[in-house]
Short mmCIF file of C-alpha atoms in Angstrom, two decimals:
data_model
loop_
_atom_site.label_atom_id
_atom_site.label_comp_id
_atom_site.label_asym_id
_atom_site.label_seq_id
_atom_site.Cartn_x
_atom_site.Cartn_y
_atom_site.Cartn_z
CA MET A 1 -17.51 44.19 38.53
CA ALA A 2 -14.90 46.07 38.12
CA ALA A 3 -14.06 45.48 42.34
CA ALA A 4 -14.45 41.51 41.18
CA MET A 5 -12.91 41.29 37.72
CA SER A 6 -10.54 44.02 38.05
CA ASN A 7 -8.37 42.57 35.71
CA GLU A 8 -10.63 41.68 33.20
CA VAL A 9 -11.91 45.58 33.73
CA ARG A 10 -8.68 46.83 32.53
CA PHE A 11 -8.05 44.48 29.77
CA ILE A 12 -11.18 45.41 28.59
CA ALA A 13 -11.60 49.07 28.61
CA ARG A 14 -7.59 49.60 26.59
CA MET A 15 -8.86 47.32 23.51
CA LEU A 16 -11.86 50.09 24.12
CA LEU A 17 -9.56 52.64 24.03
CA ASN A 18 -8.91 51.39 19.88
CA TYR A 19 -12.17 51.94 19.25
CA LYS A 20 -12.40 55.38 21.17
CA ILE A 21 -14.83 54.60 23.87
CA GLY A 22 -13.69 55.43 27.62
CA ILE A 23 -14.97 53.36 29.76
CA TRP A 24 -14.14 53.73 34.12
CA THR A 25 -11.69 50.49 35.07
CA GLY A 26 -12.96 50.81 39.12
CA GLY A 27 -16.06 51.12 38.54
CA ALA A 28 -18.25 54.54 38.69
CA ILE A 29 -16.51 57.90 38.54
CA GLU A 30 -17.44 58.27 42.39
CA VAL A 31 -14.37 55.23 42.91
CA HIS A 32 -11.64 57.44 40.89
CA VAL A 33 -13.02 60.71 42.35
CA GLY A 34 -12.80 58.69 46.31
CA ILE A 35 -16.51 60.27 47.50
CA GLY A 36 -19.99 58.94 47.56
CA LYS A 37 -22.98 59.17 45.26
CA ASN A 38 -24.46 62.30 47.26
CA ASP A 39 -24.38 65.96 46.37
CA SER A 40 -22.40 67.11 49.48
CA GLU A 41 -19.67 64.89 48.61
CA ARG A 42 -19.65 66.22 45.73
CA VAL A 43 -20.03 70.16 45.96
CA ALA A 44 -16.84 69.18 48.31
CA PHE A 45 -14.72 67.43 45.98
CA VAL A 46 -15.09 70.88 43.57
CA ASN A 47 -14.59 73.22 46.64
CA THR A 48 -11.02 71.47 48.10
CA ALA A 49 -10.03 71.37 43.53
CA THR A 50 -11.01 75.07 43.51
CA LEU A 51 -9.20 75.96 46.11
CA GLU A 52 -6.25 73.57 45.73
CA GLY A 53 -5.80 73.99 42.27
CA ASN A 54 -5.63 70.67 41.17
CA LEU A 55 -7.56 67.17 41.62
CA ASN A 56 -4.38 65.59 43.44
CA HIS A 57 -7.33 65.09 46.78
CA ALA A 58 -8.97 62.70 43.92
CA ALA A 59 -8.50 58.55 44.68
CA THR A 60 -6.36 58.10 41.84
CA PRO A 61 -5.91 61.37 39.71
CA GLN A 62 -4.25 59.91 36.99
CA GLU A 63 -7.56 58.46 36.19
CA LEU A 64 -9.40 62.46 35.80
CA VAL A 65 -6.32 63.23 33.69
CA ASN A 66 -7.14 60.25 31.37
CA LEU A 67 -10.77 61.38 31.18
CA ALA A 68 -9.72 64.43 29.46
CA ASN A 69 -6.97 63.13 27.08
CA TRP A 70 -9.83 61.23 26.06
CA ILE A 71 -12.20 63.51 25.72
#
């Protein structure tokens, strides 16, 4: 749905934020991080974040910042 109806999903996400509800506009978190849904890719992402000291290697790093701010 996120890929097929991206404008609609972004609109719904903005509306839900008014109620303190956050959703991933691109689908699952893995889409924003830029990894597959397996442990080896998750571990590699975390290791790179630790080594580099940032999340700039994510597919959409701003979405991770938005998540941290929402929390």
